[in-house]
XYZ file of C-alpha atoms in Angstrom:
642
model
C -7.739 63.361 37.101
C -8.373 60.446 34.733
C -11.984 59.441 34.258
C -12.804 55.907 35.498
C -13.088 53.263 32.823
C -16.346 51.389 32.343
C -15.935 47.635 32.738
C -18.067 44.786 34.099
C -17.734 43.894 37.752
C -15.104 41.198 38.204
C -13.021 42.316 35.235
C -11.427 45.406 36.755
C -7.651 45.721 36.725
C -6.479 45.715 40.333
C -3.458 47.214 42.091
C -3.522 44.170 44.409
C -1.201 41.787 42.574
C -0.061 38.306 43.513
C 3.426 39.726 44.041
C 2.006 42.190 46.548
C 0.067 39.391 48.266
C 3.173 37.236 48.670
C 6.610 38.707 48.130
C 5.982 42.089 49.726
C 3.940 41.072 52.769
C 4.585 39.266 56.029
C 2.355 38.024 58.823
C 2.864 39.600 62.249
C 2.092 37.939 65.573
C 3.178 36.768 69.032
C 4.331 40.191 70.220
C 6.229 40.278 73.535
C 8.193 42.800 75.584
C 11.307 42.121 77.655
C 13.096 45.063 79.235
C 13.971 47.573 76.529
C 13.203 45.189 73.671
C 10.053 44.340 71.696
C 9.828 40.937 69.999
C 7.453 39.443 67.425
C 7.225 36.674 64.852
C 7.092 37.316 61.114
C 5.555 34.710 58.802
C 7.126 35.125 55.360
C 5.416 33.637 52.298
C 8.434 34.365 50.090
C 10.580 32.218 52.404
C 8.351 29.135 52.099
C 6.180 30.461 54.914
C 8.818 30.251 57.623
C 8.411 32.252 60.848
C 11.331 34.392 61.964
C 11.874 36.097 65.324
C 12.490 39.843 65.135
C 13.641 42.189 67.908
C 13.398 45.965 68.074
C 15.239 48.266 70.483
C 15.505 52.032 70.464
C 19.272 51.799 70.221
C 19.580 49.026 67.655
C 16.414 49.227 65.593
C 15.193 46.039 63.888
C 17.197 42.839 64.194
C 16.344 39.368 62.938
C 17.416 36.798 65.534
C 16.701 33.595 63.616
C 18.078 33.622 60.065
C 17.136 30.926 57.532
C 16.523 28.042 57.688
C 15.199 28.481 61.257
C 11.397 28.254 61.286
C 9.835 29.005 64.670
C 6.651 27.099 65.346
C 5.007 24.387 67.385
C 2.653 21.588 66.386
C 1.165 20.918 69.824
C -2.585 20.543 69.204
C -1.499 20.770 65.517
C -2.364 24.501 65.552
C 0.570 25.416 67.791
C 1.189 28.920 69.102
C 3.283 29.773 72.143
C 6.383 28.733 70.211
C 8.828 31.107 71.885
C 9.322 32.953 75.178
C 11.695 35.610 76.433
C 12.783 36.574 79.956
C 15.736 38.646 81.177
C 17.327 38.516 77.744
C 17.021 34.752 77.378
C 14.960 33.406 74.492
C 13.723 29.884 73.968
C 12.007 28.731 70.798
C 10.673 25.622 69.125
C 11.943 24.702 65.662
C 8.868 23.693 63.706
C 10.562 21.232 61.373
C 11.472 18.775 64.130
C 10.124 20.210 67.412
C 13.594 20.736 68.893
C 14.103 23.468 71.507
C 16.793 26.119 71.236
C 18.113 28.751 73.656
C 19.465 32.175 72.754
C 21.465 33.870 75.546
C 23.206 37.259 75.538
C 26.818 36.922 74.422
C 26.567 33.200 73.682
C 25.940 30.999 70.666
C 22.437 29.685 70.114
C 22.355 26.140 71.442
C 19.965 23.235 71.349
C 18.563 22.217 74.737
C 16.192 19.417 73.658
C 16.054 17.302 70.505
C 12.351 16.589 71.150
C 12.422 13.231 69.340
C 8.801 12.062 69.432
C 7.718 15.051 71.559
C 6.365 18.507 70.873
C 6.624 21.534 73.192
C 4.785 24.852 73.508
C 3.569 27.558 75.916
C 6.879 28.221 77.680
C 7.477 29.850 81.060
C 10.981 30.534 82.351
C 11.727 29.475 85.935
C 15.126 31.170 86.106
C 15.524 30.724 89.864
C 15.561 26.948 89.273
C 17.345 27.270 85.912
C 14.573 25.482 84.082
C 11.832 25.949 81.549
C 8.184 24.992 82.089
C 6.293 23.832 79.012
C 3.367 21.882 77.671
C 4.672 18.586 76.271
C 2.754 16.490 73.757
C 4.372 13.035 73.766
C 3.788 10.960 70.635
C 6.189 8.151 71.551
C 4.587 4.714 71.665
C 1.130 6.296 71.432
C -1.616 6.122 68.800
C -1.291 9.059 66.366
C -4.645 10.439 67.566
C -3.894 10.145 71.294
C -0.523 11.585 72.370
C -0.008 12.177 76.091
C -0.124 15.825 77.189
C 1.638 16.954 80.368
C 3.275 19.969 81.996
C 7.018 19.418 82.234
C 10.171 21.159 83.437
C 13.241 21.105 81.194
C 16.756 22.006 82.277
C 18.250 25.097 80.682
C 21.781 23.801 81.276
C 21.554 20.309 79.853
C 24.505 19.347 77.642
C 22.607 16.257 76.467
C 19.668 17.533 74.406
C 18.603 14.003 73.504
C 18.083 13.185 77.193
C 16.474 16.495 78.182
C 12.863 15.362 77.706
C 11.457 17.195 80.713
C 10.403 16.118 84.193
C 6.644 15.650 84.404
C 5.092 18.064 86.914
C 1.396 17.686 86.092
C -0.420 14.853 84.306
C -3.769 13.090 84.173
C -5.985 15.453 82.167
C -6.472 15.204 78.416
C -5.162 18.733 77.801
C -3.137 21.449 79.544
C -2.155 25.036 78.860
C -0.848 28.212 80.512
C 1.584 26.952 83.176
C 2.337 30.189 85.033
C 4.534 30.871 88.072
C 3.841 33.329 90.852
C 6.450 36.113 91.111
C 8.061 34.464 94.167
C 8.217 31.100 92.359
C 6.268 29.409 95.160
C 3.022 28.630 93.291
C 2.060 27.304 89.902
C -1.247 27.940 88.119
C -2.432 26.181 84.966
C -5.474 25.267 82.889
C -6.740 21.740 82.238
C -9.671 20.238 80.360
C -10.890 16.863 79.183
C -12.757 15.329 76.282
C -15.288 16.117 74.927
C -14.776 19.762 75.874
C -12.876 22.216 73.768
C -11.185 25.002 75.755
C -14.064 27.383 74.985
C -16.589 24.827 76.319
C -15.104 24.248 79.745
C -11.697 24.434 81.415
C -10.462 24.195 85.001
C -8.087 26.675 86.613
C -5.827 24.889 89.084
C -3.348 26.187 91.634
C -0.645 24.347 93.584
C 2.220 25.176 95.922
C 5.683 24.063 94.800
C 7.994 22.172 97.146
C 11.711 22.833 97.583
C 12.460 20.817 94.442
C 9.925 22.781 92.423
C 7.325 20.018 92.225
C 3.642 20.910 92.712
C 1.724 19.562 95.683
C -2.000 18.847 95.762
C -3.797 21.113 93.297
C -6.805 23.244 94.141
C -9.528 23.915 91.568
C -9.918 27.696 91.610
C -12.551 27.910 88.863
C -14.191 25.594 86.386
C -16.147 23.187 88.594
C -19.246 24.557 86.867
C -19.244 24.766 83.052
C -17.165 27.796 82.183
C -14.259 28.635 79.912
C -11.317 30.044 81.849
C -8.484 31.616 79.844
C -5.140 33.314 80.560
C -4.335 32.815 84.238
C -1.622 35.273 85.256
C -0.112 36.374 88.566
C 0.262 40.052 89.422
C 3.402 41.248 91.160
C 1.644 41.137 94.561
C 0.763 37.449 94.054
C -2.910 37.929 93.142
C -4.063 35.487 90.467
C -5.987 37.063 87.581
C -7.926 35.240 84.877
C -10.753 35.618 82.374
C -13.920 33.499 82.541
C -17.211 33.356 80.639
C -19.205 32.234 83.708
C -21.725 35.051 83.115
C -22.025 34.347 79.387
C -19.261 36.843 78.539
C -15.508 36.473 79.046
C -14.757 38.964 81.819
C -11.844 39.509 84.201
C -11.617 38.101 87.743
C -9.155 37.860 90.594
C -8.504 35.060 93.060
C -7.012 36.006 96.404
C -7.417 34.678 99.948
C -9.753 31.964 98.689
C -12.192 34.394 97.037
C -13.049 35.141 93.406
C -14.025 38.717 92.586
C -15.218 40.247 89.316
C -13.222 43.284 88.243
C -15.622 44.992 85.852
C -18.725 43.060 84.698
C -19.563 43.984 81.108
C -21.506 42.459 78.216
C -18.433 42.234 76.018
C -15.614 39.753 75.512
C -12.351 40.179 77.435
C -11.206 36.731 76.368
C -11.551 34.370 73.475
C -11.272 30.838 72.114
C -7.833 29.315 72.651
C -7.116 27.665 69.329
C -3.498 28.635 69.814
C -1.245 28.795 72.849
C -0.095 32.180 74.084
C -3.299 34.192 73.676
C -3.153 37.485 75.568
C -6.282 39.373 76.641
C -4.887 41.535 79.446
C -1.553 42.734 80.819
C -0.467 44.515 83.970
C 0.486 48.190 84.073
C 1.911 50.259 86.897
C -1.555 51.382 88.002
C -3.880 48.605 86.820
C -4.525 46.667 83.641
C -4.597 47.134 79.910
C -6.917 44.763 78.059
C -8.493 43.988 74.708
C -12.288 44.017 74.375
C -14.464 42.621 71.599
C -17.781 44.386 71.107
C -20.001 43.580 68.111
C -17.135 41.864 66.368
C -14.731 44.789 66.810
C -11.639 44.528 69.013
C -10.193 47.574 70.731
C -7.987 48.281 73.741
C -8.851 49.765 77.126
C -7.367 50.496 80.514
C -8.928 49.137 83.678
C -7.856 51.094 86.749
C -9.589 50.741 90.133
C -12.779 49.427 88.547
C -13.014 52.091 85.837
C -12.757 51.006 82.211
C -11.461 53.612 79.750
C -11.177 52.984 76.033
C -7.763 53.728 74.509
C -7.644 55.863 71.383
C -5.178 53.672 69.485
C -7.527 51.998 66.999
C -8.197 48.307 66.439
C -5.736 45.792 67.885
C -4.849 42.177 67.121
C -4.698 41.331 70.835
C -4.045 43.105 74.116
C -1.227 45.680 73.958
C 1.867 45.159 76.118
C 3.295 47.838 78.427
C 6.670 49.111 77.227
C 8.298 51.601 79.547
C 5.781 54.389 80.014
C 3.995 53.456 76.799
C 2.422 50.496 74.985
C 3.321 48.203 72.101
C 0.753 46.370 69.975
C -0.102 45.014 66.536
C -2.696 47.210 64.877
C -5.523 45.850 62.718
C -7.037 49.013 61.296
C -9.598 48.773 58.460
C -7.624 51.028 56.092
C -3.995 50.028 56.587
C -1.988 46.799 56.725
C -1.352 45.357 60.207
C 1.677 46.884 61.872
C 3.734 46.709 65.057
C 3.169 50.059 66.723
C 4.561 51.844 69.750
C 2.931 54.565 71.836
C 5.662 56.538 73.559
C 5.680 60.102 74.813
C 2.166 60.625 73.528
C 3.156 59.751 69.942
C 2.497 56.596 67.921
C 5.266 55.261 65.684
C 5.222 52.253 63.370
C 8.066 49.822 63.977
C 7.159 47.315 61.255
C 4.285 47.079 58.784
C 3.112 43.763 57.402
C 3.211 45.216 53.913
C 3.476 48.466 51.983
C 0.533 50.834 52.087
C 0.131 50.665 48.314
C -3.608 51.234 48.101
C -4.970 54.748 47.975
C -8.090 55.598 49.920
C -10.115 55.343 46.722
C -9.128 51.707 46.321
C -9.796 50.479 49.870
C -13.131 48.941 50.742
C -13.896 49.251 54.466
C -16.057 46.590 56.085
C -19.397 47.904 57.279
C -20.718 46.059 60.376
C -24.186 44.738 59.576
C -26.702 42.742 61.594
C -29.613 40.930 60.032
C -32.503 38.712 61.110
C -32.078 34.962 60.908
C -33.810 31.932 62.350
C -33.563 32.138 66.119
C -32.470 35.764 66.350
C -29.898 38.120 64.853
C -26.611 37.341 63.139
C -23.691 39.516 62.098
C -21.263 40.218 59.260
C -19.035 42.819 57.629
C -19.987 44.029 54.158
C -17.360 45.285 51.703
C -18.657 46.967 48.513
C -16.506 46.809 45.359
C -14.126 49.740 45.137
C -11.558 50.747 42.546
C -11.040 54.403 41.684
C -10.034 53.484 38.143
C -13.232 51.665 37.200
C -17.011 51.823 37.267
C -19.500 49.197 36.171
C -21.992 49.644 33.327
C -25.176 51.369 34.426
C -27.658 49.153 36.206
C -25.225 46.265 36.837
C -25.067 44.886 40.380
C -21.833 43.349 41.647
C -21.302 39.620 42.179
C -21.023 38.685 45.836
C -18.449 36.507 47.562
C -19.591 35.141 50.927
C -16.494 34.579 53.050
C -16.453 32.236 56.046
C -13.999 32.051 58.917
C -12.784 28.719 60.233
C -13.215 27.114 63.572
C -16.204 27.265 63.388
C -15.604 28.776 66.835
C -13.631 31.715 65.536
C -14.579 35.210 64.429
C -13.893 37.755 61.753
C -13.247 41.482 62.144
C -13.029 44.288 59.591
C -9.286 44.707 60.001
C -7.474 45.416 56.745
C -7.064 42.284 54.645
C -5.341 42.185 51.282
C -7.325 39.062 50.505
C -10.579 41.015 50.811
C -9.118 43.879 48.763
C -7.998 41.354 46.121
C -11.679 40.773 45.432
C -13.184 44.227 46.007
C -10.671 46.027 43.763
C -11.655 43.621 40.968
C -15.324 44.480 41.274
C -16.669 41.919 43.728
C -18.683 42.679 46.824
C -17.672 40.637 49.872
C -19.651 39.734 52.980
C -17.636 38.197 55.809
C -20.102 36.374 58.060
C -19.955 35.864 61.824
C -22.534 33.101 61.763
C -24.040 31.516 64.879
C -21.238 29.736 66.709
C -18.764 32.580 66.251
C -17.052 34.119 69.245
C -17.186 37.810 70.045
C -20.917 37.894 70.774
C -21.180 36.005 74.077
C -21.526 32.350 75.063
C -25.236 31.969 74.081
C -24.487 33.092 70.505
C -21.510 30.735 70.418
C -23.675 27.838 71.571
C -26.298 28.431 68.869
C -24.224 26.012 66.815
C -24.313 23.197 69.391
C -26.029 20.276 67.719
C -26.748 22.490 64.701
C -23.494 22.647 62.733
C -24.413 22.537 59.088
C -27.798 24.110 59.835
C -27.414 27.385 61.761
C -24.311 28.454 59.827
C -26.020 27.704 56.501
C -29.172 29.617 57.477
C -27.118 32.618 58.614
C -25.186 32.719 55.323
C -28.439 32.636 53.369
C -29.826 35.402 55.574
C -26.773 37.592 54.927
C -27.250 37.265 51.152
C -30.967 37.991 51.456
C -30.343 41.119 53.541
C -27.872 42.502 50.972
C -30.122 41.643 48.036
C -33.052 43.434 49.691
C -30.871 46.523 50.025
C -30.043 46.321 46.313
C -26.322 45.996 46.986
C -25.539 42.760 45.120
C -26.589 40.608 42.187
C -28.340 37.599 43.793
C -27.847 35.548 40.615
C -24.048 35.706 41.037
C -23.268 34.649 44.591
C -20.175 32.597 45.413
C -19.159 31.221 48.782
C -15.654 30.414 50.018
C -14.024 29.222 53.220
C -11.229 27.176 54.742
C -11.348 24.256 57.175
C -14.657 24.567 59.062
C -15.450 27.439 56.708
C -14.826 25.021 53.856
C -17.321 22.617 55.414
C -19.977 25.339 55.643
C -19.192 26.271 52.032
C -19.957 22.721 50.916
C -22.959 22.462 53.237
C -24.380 25.666 51.735
C -23.940 24.313 48.208
C -25.799 21.141 49.211
C -28.598 22.818 51.167
C -29.329 25.976 49.198
C -29.693 27.267 45.657
C -28.716 30.765 46.781
C -25.044 29.999 46.135
C -24.019 29.617 42.489
C -20.359 28.615 43.015
C -18.120 27.547 45.869
C -14.426 27.412 46.772
C -13.386 24.997 49.515
C -9.962 25.314 51.088
C -9.147 22.072 52.966
C -12.839 21.808 53.879
C -14.567 18.923 55.636
C -16.706 16.690 53.413
C -17.300 13.591 55.579
C -18.005 14.445 59.214
C -17.690 10.906 60.548
C -14.395 10.469 58.731
C -13.210 13.730 60.281
C -14.125 12.508 63.761
C -12.289 9.224 63.181
C -9.247 10.566 61.357
C -8.364 13.886 62.958
C -5.877 14.817 65.668
C -6.382 14.581 69.427
C -7.277 18.229 70.058
C -10.351 18.071 67.810
C -11.127 14.367 68.040
C -14.208 14.981 70.221
C -15.004 18.481 68.968
C -18.045 17.256 67.083
C -19.651 15.802 70.223
C -21.036 19.254 70.975
C -21.439 20.476 67.404
C -23.301 17.373 66.202
C -23.555 14.770 68.977
C -21.462 11.865 70.269
C -20.786 8.816 68.140
C -22.096 6.218 67.517
C -25.471 7.458 68.814
C -25.479 10.448 66.440
C -24.162 8.684 63.358
C -27.348 9.465 61.399
C -26.815 13.194 62.023
C -23.209 12.983 60.837
C -24.327 11.344 57.630
C -27.226 13.733 57.054
C -24.979 16.802 57.491
C -21.984 15.509 55.493
C -21.644 17.120 52.056
C -20.265 13.881 50.611
C -23.642 12.218 51.191
C -25.506 15.202 49.774
C -23.702 15.566 46.465
C -26.981 14.728 44.747
C -28.396 18.011 46.061
C -25.519 20.150 44.752
C -26.213 22.017 41.539
C -23.408 24.593 41.620
C -19.786 24.134 40.462
C -16.970 24.049 43.000
C -13.207 24.303 43.218
C -11.162 22.526 45.900
C -7.731 23.443 47.271
C -5.912 20.988 49.538
C -2.562 20.636 51.296
C -1.156 17.122 50.989
C 0.464 17.351 54.443
C -2.779 18.371 56.178
C -3.226 16.401 59.427
C -6.386 18.224 60.509
C -8.487 17.603 57.398
C -6.659 14.907 55.398
C -6.643 15.079 51.578
C -9.029 12.137 51.198
C -11.862 14.448 52.259
C -11.455 16.705 49.217
C -10.537 13.882 46.851
C -13.666 11.901 47.691
C -15.854 14.956 47.208
C -14.274 15.850 43.871
C -14.766 12.371 42.442
C -18.385 12.256 43.588
C -19.117 15.625 41.936
C -17.335 14.570 38.756
C -19.400 11.406 38.544
C -22.530 13.586 38.596
C -21.089 15.615 35.705
C -20.856 18.751 37.837
C -18.162 21.293 36.964
C -15.392 20.717 39.506
C -11.681 21.480 39.899
C -9.129 20.098 42.342
C -5.681 21.445 43.157
C -3.408 19.749 45.703
C -0.153 21.182 47.055
C 2.793 19.179 48.337
C 4.474 20.536 51.465
C 1.385 22.452 52.568
C -0.622 21.616 55.674
C -3.789 23.018 57.218
C -3.393 26.556 55.935
C -1.202 27.634 53.042
C 2.084 29.397 53.709
C 4.193 29.257 50.556
C 4.177 32.221 48.185
C 3.724 30.060 45.092
C 0.731 28.255 46.621
C -0.924 31.519 47.635
C -0.313 33.010 44.180
C -1.767 30.028 42.343
C -4.846 29.647 44.524
C -5.742 33.336 44.216
C -5.460 33.305 40.440
C -7.191 29.948 40.038
C -10.111 30.944 42.237
C -10.488 34.243 40.369
C -10.377 32.447 37.038
C -12.941 29.949 38.313
C -15.427 32.716 39.134
C -14.756 34.326 35.768
C -15.659 31.148 33.921
C -18.788 30.533 36.009
C -20.102 34.106 36.059
C -19.126 35.017 32.507
C -16.392 37.639 32.720
C -12.724 37.664 31.755
C -10.372 38.575 34.631
C -7.262 40.292 33.263
C -3.672 39.323 33.975
C -4.078 35.653 34.874
C -1.039 33.454 34.226
C -2.868 30.128 34.470
C -6.223 28.945 33.180
C -8.281 26.953 35.692
C -8.961 23.375 34.591
C -12.548 22.358 35.269
C -13.829 18.867 34.751
C -17.185 18.691 32.969
C -16.816 22.234 31.652
C -14.957 22.754 28.355
């Protein structure tokens, strides 16, 4: 066995290459089961980030159903999700480029059923008895860009005039809708609705209506949500009982509604639900004898069975979302700490991998596994996952501590887990330590922890990031003089807020991060246009808070260099946010770099963009922290730093 080479942290040669990060990996999501087939979407960086629909059957193996240039996706709420559905062999999907709807039927050519001019569709439910499709429609025609009309509609599956098949409105009046779901007999319709200023994790209403002979809903009954609670995933069982998840106790738990009564299935201080940034989230599914569900405990998601009130954990490892019954077994997307995500099938007591998101190219000696840590912070305890540097081919000089990268999830109402991430391994195999912080406001730790951020965005998250660094420094695990912070979207905002509020952080990387909070509130899309009412306060009464917390008005407090990455097609955080921040830092003679990417939106998908940002960010840290990363093909250009 070859002896490890001695080299400074950050300069180690890594087996995680840009080619591995892009050309040899795919994203996996939106798994569904229909009869003897398993379906999922694959996001492919080496195909300009397009999403393709893949089907697996025991007889036929893997089959791609949507060859290029088809790109499945929806832009409802800008974030999309719920972009395809399958029932009895029929598949409907939304083409992301123009929002059009397409139908795939056995033995027939794929055909367009709606052109969707000016409209966007998502969250589909087949109503085959009435030969129609139920969907959420976001209508941008003759509306302000920030205020499209959202409704639940029914579209014909047989229309030979796609341009005229806009959908009959079934439900309207609320600001937002999701989850239109039919009872098995087709007689009732359940759905979720909410209004500004709530986000779906603040408060939603579960409604239920009987359908008339034409399939139109009568007067709706509010089943849950009259008191502040977040209801997610309404779903009818085969016997007609309505199931749903609610955080009415402070934790998302499962409930039933039958004969006018709501009953809790298994009260537990854990999350059996989550924030609905995307359509189509699945937290439970029906089995022959009960339920299978996903549970988040201490930031870790696993699967369990719930049968007659007894909850039993399944020994299948970490999961992306709730598994789906498939015959006598289960199908799911795994998110294990030591292997790339994969579509897996449990059948006959054995687990087989149907599709991995990438090759398992890292040996055990090169994989850093996230250690769950909790640490004291102002107002209580916060949480994170710590990844030490790890590369079996290298060791650092004696006495050297590794530089630390603080990584922040977006949202900010999101969460991070310790599932295998090549992005994390990109850094750890090069000699960086990484701490991935679930700061106050994150989901996965109950409603009170989530609401720690209410009115305190830019304060609680900053304090928690500082506390994470302090806890690691006290344990002697990192070099506190070389701490960088990085994040995208809301994580990009916290990155900039940390640079402005603290000297703990010596460098920062903002991916499409928010710099001007008032500008964000005035120039963002409908879904998030009132999001800041709870995080900061309503405008104009809270304008002083917006200004005080905006990094653009605190540039004078920033002492550390920063690099900015921005998609020019971003509708969530427009490019002017980054551009204004960069110019303000440059005027103060701070080292700053800015890279903008045409054709990229809120989140980068193209292989070339991902490759460049990884190398540029690595080169940026090398220049700031004084080491020479090997193998870079492009030198980062920093203003105010030769």
